[in-house]
Short mmCIF file of C-alpha atoms and ligand atoms in Angstrom, two decimals:
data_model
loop_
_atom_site.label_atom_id
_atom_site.label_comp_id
_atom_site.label_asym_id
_atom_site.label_seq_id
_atom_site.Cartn_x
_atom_site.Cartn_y
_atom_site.Cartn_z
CA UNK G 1 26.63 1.19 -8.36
CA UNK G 2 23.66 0.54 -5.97
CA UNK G 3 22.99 -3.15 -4.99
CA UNK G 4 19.52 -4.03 -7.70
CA UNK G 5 17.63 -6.57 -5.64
CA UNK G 6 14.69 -6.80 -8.55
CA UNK G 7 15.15 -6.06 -11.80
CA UNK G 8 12.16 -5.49 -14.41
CA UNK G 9 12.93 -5.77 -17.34
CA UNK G 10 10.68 -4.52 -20.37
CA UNK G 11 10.01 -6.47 -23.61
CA UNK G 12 8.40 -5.41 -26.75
CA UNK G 13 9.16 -8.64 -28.86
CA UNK G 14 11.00 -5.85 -31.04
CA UNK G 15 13.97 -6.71 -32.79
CA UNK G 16 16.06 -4.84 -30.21
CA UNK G 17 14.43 -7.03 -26.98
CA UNK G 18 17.54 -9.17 -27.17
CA UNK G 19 19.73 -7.33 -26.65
CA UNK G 20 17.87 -5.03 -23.91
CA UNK G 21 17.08 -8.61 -22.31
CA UNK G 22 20.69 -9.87 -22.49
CA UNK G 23 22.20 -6.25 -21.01
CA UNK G 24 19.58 -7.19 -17.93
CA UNK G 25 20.40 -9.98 -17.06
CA UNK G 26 24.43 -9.37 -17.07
CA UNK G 27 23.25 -7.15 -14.34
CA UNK G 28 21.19 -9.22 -12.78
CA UNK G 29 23.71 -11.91 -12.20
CA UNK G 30 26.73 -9.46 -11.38
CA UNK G 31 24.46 -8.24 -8.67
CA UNK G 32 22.62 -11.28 -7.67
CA UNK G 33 19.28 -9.81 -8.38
CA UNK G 34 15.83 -11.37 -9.07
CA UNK G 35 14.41 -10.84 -12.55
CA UNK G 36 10.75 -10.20 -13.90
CA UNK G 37 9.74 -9.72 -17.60
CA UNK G 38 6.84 -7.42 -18.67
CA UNK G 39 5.13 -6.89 -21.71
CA UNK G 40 2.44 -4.11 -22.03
CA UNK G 41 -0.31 -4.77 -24.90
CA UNK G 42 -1.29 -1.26 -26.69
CA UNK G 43 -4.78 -2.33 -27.42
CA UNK G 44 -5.67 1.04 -29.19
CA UNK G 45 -9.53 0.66 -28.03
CA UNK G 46 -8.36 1.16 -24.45
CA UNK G 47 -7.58 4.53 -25.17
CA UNK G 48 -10.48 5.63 -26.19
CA UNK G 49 -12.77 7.39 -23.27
CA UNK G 50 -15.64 5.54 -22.25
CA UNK G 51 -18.54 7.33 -23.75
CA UNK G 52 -16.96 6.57 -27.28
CA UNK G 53 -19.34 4.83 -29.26
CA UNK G 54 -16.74 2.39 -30.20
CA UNK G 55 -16.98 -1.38 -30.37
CA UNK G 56 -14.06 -2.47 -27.84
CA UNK G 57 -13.30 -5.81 -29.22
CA UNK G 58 -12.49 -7.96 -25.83
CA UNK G 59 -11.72 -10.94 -27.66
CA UNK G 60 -9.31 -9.34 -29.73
CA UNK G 61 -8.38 -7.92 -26.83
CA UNK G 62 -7.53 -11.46 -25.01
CA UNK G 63 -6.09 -13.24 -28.21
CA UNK G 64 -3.37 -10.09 -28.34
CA UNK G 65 -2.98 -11.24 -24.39
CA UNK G 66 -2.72 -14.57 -24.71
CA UNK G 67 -0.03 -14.63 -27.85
CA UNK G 68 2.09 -12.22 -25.06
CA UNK G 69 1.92 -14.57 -22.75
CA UNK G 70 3.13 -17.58 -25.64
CA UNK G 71 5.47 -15.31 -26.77
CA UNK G 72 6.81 -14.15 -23.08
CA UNK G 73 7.16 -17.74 -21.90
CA UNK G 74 9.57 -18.41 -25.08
CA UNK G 75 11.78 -15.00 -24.70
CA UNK G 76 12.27 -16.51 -20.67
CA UNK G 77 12.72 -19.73 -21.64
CA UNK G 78 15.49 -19.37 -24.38
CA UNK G 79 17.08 -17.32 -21.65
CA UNK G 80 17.30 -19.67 -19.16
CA UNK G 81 15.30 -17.81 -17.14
CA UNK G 82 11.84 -19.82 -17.10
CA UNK G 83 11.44 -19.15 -13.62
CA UNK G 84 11.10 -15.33 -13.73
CA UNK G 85 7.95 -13.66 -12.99
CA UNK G 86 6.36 -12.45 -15.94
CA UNK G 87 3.50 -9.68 -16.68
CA UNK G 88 1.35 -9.37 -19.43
CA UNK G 89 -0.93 -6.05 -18.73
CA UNK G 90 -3.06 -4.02 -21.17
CA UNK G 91 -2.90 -0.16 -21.31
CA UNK G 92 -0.07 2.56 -21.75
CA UNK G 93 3.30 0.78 -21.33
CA UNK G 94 4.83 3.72 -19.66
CA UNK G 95 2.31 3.71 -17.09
CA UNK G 96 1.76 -0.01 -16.55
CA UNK G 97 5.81 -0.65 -16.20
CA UNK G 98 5.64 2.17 -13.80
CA UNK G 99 3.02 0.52 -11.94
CA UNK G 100 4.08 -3.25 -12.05
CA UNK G 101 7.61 -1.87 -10.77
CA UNK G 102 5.97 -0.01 -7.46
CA UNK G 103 3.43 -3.14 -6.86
CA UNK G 104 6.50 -5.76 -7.14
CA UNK G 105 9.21 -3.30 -5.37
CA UNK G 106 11.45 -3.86 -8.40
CA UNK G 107 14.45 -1.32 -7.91
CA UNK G 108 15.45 -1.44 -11.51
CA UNK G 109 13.70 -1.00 -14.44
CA UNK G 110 15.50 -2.10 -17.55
CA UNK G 111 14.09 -0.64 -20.96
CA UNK G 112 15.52 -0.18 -24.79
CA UNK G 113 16.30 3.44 -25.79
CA UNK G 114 16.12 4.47 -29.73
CA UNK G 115 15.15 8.17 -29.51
CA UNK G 116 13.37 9.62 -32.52
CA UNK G 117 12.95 13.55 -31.69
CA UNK G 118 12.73 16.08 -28.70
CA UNK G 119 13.17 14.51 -25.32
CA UNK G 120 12.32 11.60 -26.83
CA UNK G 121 14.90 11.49 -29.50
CA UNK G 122 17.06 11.75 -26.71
CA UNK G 123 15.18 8.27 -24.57
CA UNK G 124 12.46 7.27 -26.82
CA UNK G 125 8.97 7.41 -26.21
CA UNK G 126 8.52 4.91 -23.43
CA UNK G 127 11.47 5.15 -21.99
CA UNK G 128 11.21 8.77 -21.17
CA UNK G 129 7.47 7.89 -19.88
CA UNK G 130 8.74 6.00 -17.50
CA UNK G 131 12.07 7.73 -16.41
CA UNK G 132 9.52 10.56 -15.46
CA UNK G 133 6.82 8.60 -13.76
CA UNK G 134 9.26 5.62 -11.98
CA UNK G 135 10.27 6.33 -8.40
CA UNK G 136 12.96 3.71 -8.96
CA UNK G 137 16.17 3.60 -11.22
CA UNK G 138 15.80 3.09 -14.49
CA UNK G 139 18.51 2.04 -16.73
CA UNK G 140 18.10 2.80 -20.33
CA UNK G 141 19.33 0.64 -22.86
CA UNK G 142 20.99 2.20 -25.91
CA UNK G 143 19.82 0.45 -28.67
CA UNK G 144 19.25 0.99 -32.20
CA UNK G 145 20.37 3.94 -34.55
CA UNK G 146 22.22 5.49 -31.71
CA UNK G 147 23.94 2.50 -30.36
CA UNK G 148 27.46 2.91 -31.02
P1 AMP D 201 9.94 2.81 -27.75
O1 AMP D 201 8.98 3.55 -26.93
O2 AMP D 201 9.27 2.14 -28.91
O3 AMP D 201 11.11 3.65 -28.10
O4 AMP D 201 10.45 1.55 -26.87
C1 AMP D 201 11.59 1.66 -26.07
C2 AMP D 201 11.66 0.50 -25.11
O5 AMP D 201 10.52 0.51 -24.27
C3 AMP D 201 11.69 -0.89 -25.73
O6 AMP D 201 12.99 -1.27 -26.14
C4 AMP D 201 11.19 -1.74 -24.57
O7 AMP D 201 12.25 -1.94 -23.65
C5 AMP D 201 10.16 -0.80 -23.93
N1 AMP D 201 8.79 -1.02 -24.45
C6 AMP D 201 8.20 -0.39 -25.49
N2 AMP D 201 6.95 -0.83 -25.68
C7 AMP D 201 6.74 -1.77 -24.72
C8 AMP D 201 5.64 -2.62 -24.39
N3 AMP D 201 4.50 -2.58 -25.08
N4 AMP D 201 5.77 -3.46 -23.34
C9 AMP D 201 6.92 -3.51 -22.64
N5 AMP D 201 7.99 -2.74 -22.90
C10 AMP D 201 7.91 -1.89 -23.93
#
């Protein structure tokens, strides 16, 4: 297995982000690697295209931010791993993993995978989002259903 210098790893506060989280940073230690955390918020009024005559509630928009950030802070800290970077960005999380990765030259991404159908019952939605987009490794997580 390649030498991981920087490992992201993905969080959705879901029940299943321990044990994504803990299968990181196993890695991360064997190999000696830095960690970050991300979190992506799915504000759904993001997603609408501009002209939409729909009130995009910014405040809303910043509380959902600012209880990621709370919430990130714990997840790192009951860790042990206070010091790792952490991201809270607003948008697709496919996407923004994809990009944090490339602008922070991590060379792992670590995400959960619970597959519901098609290629995606296979990865899951956002894990096969970013397995397609990443120009990095991505290690996907079985967790879930399909774990064994
Ligand atoms: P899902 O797309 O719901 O199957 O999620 C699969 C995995 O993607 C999760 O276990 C996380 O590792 C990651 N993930 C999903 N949503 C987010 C999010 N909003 N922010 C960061 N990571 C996420």
């Amino acid at each position: 297995m390649a030498d991981y210098q920087h490992i992201l790893i993905t969080v959705d506060f879901s029940s299943e982000t321990d044990y994504v989280i803990d299968k990181a940073l196993e890695l991360a230690t064997a190999q000696n690697a830095k960690t970050s955390f991300i979190h992506v918020v799915e504000y759904t009024g993001y997603l609408y295209p501009p002209d939409t005559p729909l009130p995009v509630d910014l405040d809303l928009e910043a509380q959902f931010v600012e209880r990621a950030r709370t919430n990130l802070v714990s997840v790192t800290e009951s860790k042990g791993v206070p010091g790792a970077a952490q991201y809270v960005e607003v948008g697709s999380p496919a996407l923004e993993i994809v990009r944090i990765a490339q602008q922070h030259a991590a060379d792992l991404i670590v995400i959960g995978s619970h597959g519901r159908h098609g290629l995606q019952r296979i990865l899951g939605s956002t894990a096969s989002g970013v397995l397609h987009a990443s120009s990095c490794d991505v290690l996907a997580v079985r967790v879930g259903a399909c774990k064994t």
